[in-house]
XYZ file of C-alpha atoms in Angstrom:
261
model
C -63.115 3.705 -24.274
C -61.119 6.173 -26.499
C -60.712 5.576 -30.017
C -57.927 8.094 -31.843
C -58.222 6.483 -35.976
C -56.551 8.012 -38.630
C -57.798 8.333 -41.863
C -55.827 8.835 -45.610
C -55.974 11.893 -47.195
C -57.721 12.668 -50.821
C -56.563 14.381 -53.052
C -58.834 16.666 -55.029
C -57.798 18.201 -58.206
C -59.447 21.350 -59.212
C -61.905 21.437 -62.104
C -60.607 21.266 -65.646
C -57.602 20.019 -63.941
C -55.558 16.805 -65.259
C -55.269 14.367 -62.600
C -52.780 14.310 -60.273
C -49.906 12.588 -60.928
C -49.096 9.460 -58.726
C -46.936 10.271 -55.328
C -46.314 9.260 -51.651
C -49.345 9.084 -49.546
C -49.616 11.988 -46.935
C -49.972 11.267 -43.577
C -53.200 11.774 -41.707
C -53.020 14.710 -39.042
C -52.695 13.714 -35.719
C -54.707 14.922 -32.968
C -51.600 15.785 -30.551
C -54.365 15.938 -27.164
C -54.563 13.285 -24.527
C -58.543 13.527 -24.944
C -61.300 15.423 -26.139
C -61.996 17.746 -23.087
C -58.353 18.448 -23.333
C -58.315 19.478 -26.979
C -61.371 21.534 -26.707
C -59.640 23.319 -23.979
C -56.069 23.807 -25.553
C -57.553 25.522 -28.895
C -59.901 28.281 -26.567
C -56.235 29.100 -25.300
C -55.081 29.172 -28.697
C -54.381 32.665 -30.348
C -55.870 33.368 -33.687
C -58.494 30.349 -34.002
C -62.257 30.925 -34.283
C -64.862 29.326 -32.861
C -68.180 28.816 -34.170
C -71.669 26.736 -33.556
C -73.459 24.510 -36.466
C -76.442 23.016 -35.026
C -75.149 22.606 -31.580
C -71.365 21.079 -32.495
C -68.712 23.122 -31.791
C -66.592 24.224 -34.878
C -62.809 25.800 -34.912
C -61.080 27.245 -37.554
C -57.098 27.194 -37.386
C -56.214 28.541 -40.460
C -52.564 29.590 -41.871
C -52.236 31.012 -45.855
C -52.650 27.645 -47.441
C -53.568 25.649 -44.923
C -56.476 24.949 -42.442
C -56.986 22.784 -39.441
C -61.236 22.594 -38.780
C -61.962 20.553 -36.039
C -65.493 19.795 -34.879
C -66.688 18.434 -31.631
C -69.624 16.641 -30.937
C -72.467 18.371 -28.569
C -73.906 16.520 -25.377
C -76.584 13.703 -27.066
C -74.990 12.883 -29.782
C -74.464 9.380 -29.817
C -70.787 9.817 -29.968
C -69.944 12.333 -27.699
C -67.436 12.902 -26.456
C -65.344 13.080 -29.575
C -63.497 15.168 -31.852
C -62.569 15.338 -35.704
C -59.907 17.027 -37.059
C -59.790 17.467 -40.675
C -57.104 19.276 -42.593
C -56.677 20.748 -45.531
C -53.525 21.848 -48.144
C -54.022 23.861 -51.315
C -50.817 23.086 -53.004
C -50.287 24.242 -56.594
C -53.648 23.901 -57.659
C -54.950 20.540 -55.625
C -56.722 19.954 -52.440
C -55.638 17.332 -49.592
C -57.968 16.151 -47.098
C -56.920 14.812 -44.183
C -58.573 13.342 -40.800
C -58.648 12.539 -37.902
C -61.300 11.342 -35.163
C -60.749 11.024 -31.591
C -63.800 9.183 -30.184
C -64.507 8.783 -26.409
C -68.245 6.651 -26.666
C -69.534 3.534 -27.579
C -67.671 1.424 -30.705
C -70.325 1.426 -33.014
C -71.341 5.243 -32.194
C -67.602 5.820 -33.230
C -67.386 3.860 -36.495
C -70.628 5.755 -37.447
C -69.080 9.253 -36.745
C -66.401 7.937 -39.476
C -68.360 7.055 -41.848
C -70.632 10.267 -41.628
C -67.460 12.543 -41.949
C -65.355 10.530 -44.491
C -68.815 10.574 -46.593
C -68.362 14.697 -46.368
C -64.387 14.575 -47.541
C -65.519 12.010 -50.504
C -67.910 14.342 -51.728
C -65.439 17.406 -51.304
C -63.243 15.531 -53.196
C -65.942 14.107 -55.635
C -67.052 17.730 -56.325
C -63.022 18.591 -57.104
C -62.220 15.638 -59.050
C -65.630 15.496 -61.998
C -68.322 17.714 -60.858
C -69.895 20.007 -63.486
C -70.586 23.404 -63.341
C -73.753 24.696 -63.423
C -76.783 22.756 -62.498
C -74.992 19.392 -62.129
C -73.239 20.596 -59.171
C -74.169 18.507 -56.654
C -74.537 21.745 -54.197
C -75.580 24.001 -56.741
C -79.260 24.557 -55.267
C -77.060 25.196 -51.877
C -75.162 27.981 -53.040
C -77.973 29.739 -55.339
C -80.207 28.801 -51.968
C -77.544 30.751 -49.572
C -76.802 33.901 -51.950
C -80.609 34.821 -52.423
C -81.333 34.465 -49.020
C -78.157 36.339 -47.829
C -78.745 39.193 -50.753
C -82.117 39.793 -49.374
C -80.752 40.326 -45.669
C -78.521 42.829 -47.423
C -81.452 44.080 -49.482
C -83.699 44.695 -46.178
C -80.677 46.057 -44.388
C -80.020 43.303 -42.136
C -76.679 44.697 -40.838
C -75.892 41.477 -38.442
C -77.365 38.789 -39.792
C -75.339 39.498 -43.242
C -72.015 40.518 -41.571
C -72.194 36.855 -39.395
C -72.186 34.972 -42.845
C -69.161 36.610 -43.894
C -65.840 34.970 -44.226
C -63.435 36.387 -41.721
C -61.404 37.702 -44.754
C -64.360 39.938 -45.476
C -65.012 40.794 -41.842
C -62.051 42.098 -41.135
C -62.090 44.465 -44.323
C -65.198 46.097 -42.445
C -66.422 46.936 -39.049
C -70.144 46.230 -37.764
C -70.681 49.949 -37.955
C -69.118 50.713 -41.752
C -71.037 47.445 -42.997
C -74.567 48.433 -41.478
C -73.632 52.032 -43.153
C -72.468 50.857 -46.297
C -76.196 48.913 -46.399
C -78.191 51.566 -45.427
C -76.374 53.574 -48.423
C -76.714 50.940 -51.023
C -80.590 50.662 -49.840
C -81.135 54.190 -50.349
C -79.647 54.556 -54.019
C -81.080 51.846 -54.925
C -84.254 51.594 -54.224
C -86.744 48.586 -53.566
C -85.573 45.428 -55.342
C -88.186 44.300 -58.066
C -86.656 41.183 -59.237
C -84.431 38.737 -59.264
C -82.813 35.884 -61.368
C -79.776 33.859 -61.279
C -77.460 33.942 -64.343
C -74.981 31.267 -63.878
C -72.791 29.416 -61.017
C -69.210 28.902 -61.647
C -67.678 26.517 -59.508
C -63.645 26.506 -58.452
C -61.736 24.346 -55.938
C -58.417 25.794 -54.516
C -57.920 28.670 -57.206
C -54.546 29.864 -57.228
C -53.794 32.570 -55.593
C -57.098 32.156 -52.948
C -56.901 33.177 -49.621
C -57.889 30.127 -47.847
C -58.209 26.446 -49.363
C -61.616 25.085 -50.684
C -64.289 25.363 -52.978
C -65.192 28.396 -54.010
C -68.755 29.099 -55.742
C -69.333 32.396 -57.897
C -72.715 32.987 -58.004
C -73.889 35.831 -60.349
C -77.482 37.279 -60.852
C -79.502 40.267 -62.629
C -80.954 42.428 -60.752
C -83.744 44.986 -60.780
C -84.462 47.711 -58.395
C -86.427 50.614 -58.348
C -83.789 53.163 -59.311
C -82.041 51.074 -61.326
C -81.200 50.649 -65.381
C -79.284 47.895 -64.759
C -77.831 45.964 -61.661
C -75.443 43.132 -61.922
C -74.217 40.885 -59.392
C -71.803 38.791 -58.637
C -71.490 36.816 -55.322
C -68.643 34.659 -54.390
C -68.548 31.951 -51.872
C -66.213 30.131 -50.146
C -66.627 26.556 -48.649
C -64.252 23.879 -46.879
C -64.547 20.666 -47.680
C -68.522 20.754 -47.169
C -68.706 23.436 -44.324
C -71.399 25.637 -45.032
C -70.946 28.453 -47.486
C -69.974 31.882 -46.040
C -69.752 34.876 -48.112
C -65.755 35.873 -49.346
C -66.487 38.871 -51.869
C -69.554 40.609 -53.743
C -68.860 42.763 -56.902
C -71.900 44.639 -58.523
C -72.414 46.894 -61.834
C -74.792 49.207 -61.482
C -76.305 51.861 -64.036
C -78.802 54.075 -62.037
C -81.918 55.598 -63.331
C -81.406 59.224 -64.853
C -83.289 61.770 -62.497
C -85.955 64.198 -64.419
């Protein structure tokens, strides 16, 4: 039995922000495939989307300035498969809509519990938007310190792959493989080994103006010592939709580099 159920969107307002003021309801997306199989095969025909894998489900990014379509279907033993959600989100003028979607092709129950496991991730997106703190009581603040030391020290030990993959596509495609792996081997060379590390502070954003992409956005900044470094400051910036895993959108470091004898 199929199952297509449409969900309300949230609205999230950014941190800081004052609520939103009372309007029309948007619509949920609709998921405009006659099943799952068919959807699945539409978007691989689809220019411009991106396909990824998260612990065996298969992820696709449509994304337009402003606006982004992720849907994610179900892999073979998962009590609900076959199925597909499609959530989407708006950044407009400083808030964050959430919208979804499920199309659900198993067992009642197995459906009603895919639901409830994805509306539980947009109510935390929006939860995070609407009164989370910065800092430590950011509910995914050990996440994002978690991700940024462990992709700074593929950077550190030159990991040219590994550290490209968990780049946004933004960043990708203001590098190749090749420059990245070079610009890696460079930075490893002037700087030296790295002797410590320690985070400084998190600052947390959802839909800044003027971002690239919707979402929440974590700027994660650390001191730094190396070997042939005075000083080294870092500052790591992550992007997230509505609680995708993080990927990294930017990384801006100050450096002051030991004076040769």
């Amino acid at each position: 039995m199929r199952y297509v159920l449409l969900l309300c969107m949230l609205l999230a307002a950014p941190l800081g922000a004052a609520p939103a003021k009372p309007g029309p309801s948007p619509v949920a997306p609709t998921i405009e495939y006659a099943s799952v199989a068919d959807a699945l095969k539409s978007l691989r025909a689809k220019p411009g989307v991106k396909f990824r894998d998260e612990k065996g489900w298969t992820v696709v990014d449509d994304r337009t300035p402003g606006f982004a379509d992720v849907w994610s279907f179900t892999p073979p033993g998962n009590p609900a498969h076959p199925s597909v959600v499609k959530r989407s989100v708006i950044g407009t003028g400083g808030a964050l809509q959430i919208g979804m979607s499920v199309m659900c092709e198993a067992a009642k129950a197995a459906c009603e519990q895919l639901v409830k496991d994805f509306a539980a991730l947009n109510e935390q997106a929006a939860g995070v938007a609407k009164g989370a703190q910065p800092g430590a009581a950011h509910p995914r603040n050990a996440e994002a310190e978690a991700f940024a030391v462990r992709w700074l020290d593929l950077v550190d030990k030159g990991e040219g792959k590994a550290s490209f993959d968990l780049l946004t596509p933004q960043y990708q495609a203001e590098h190749t493989r090749k420059s990245w792996q070079k610009a890696l081997n460079e930075n490893r060379a002037a700087l030296g080994p790295l002797r410590g590390r320690s985070l400084v502070r998190i600052i947390w954003h959802v839909d800044p103006p003027k971002a690239p992409v919707p979402g929440t956005y974590a700027t994660v900044e650390f001191d730094s010592v190396y070997a042939n470094t005075r000083s080294h400051s870092q500052s790591v910036l992550l992007h997230s939709l509505i609680g995708e895993p993080f990927k990294v959108m930017r990384v801006d470091s100050e450096i002051v580099l030991k004076t040769k004898p």
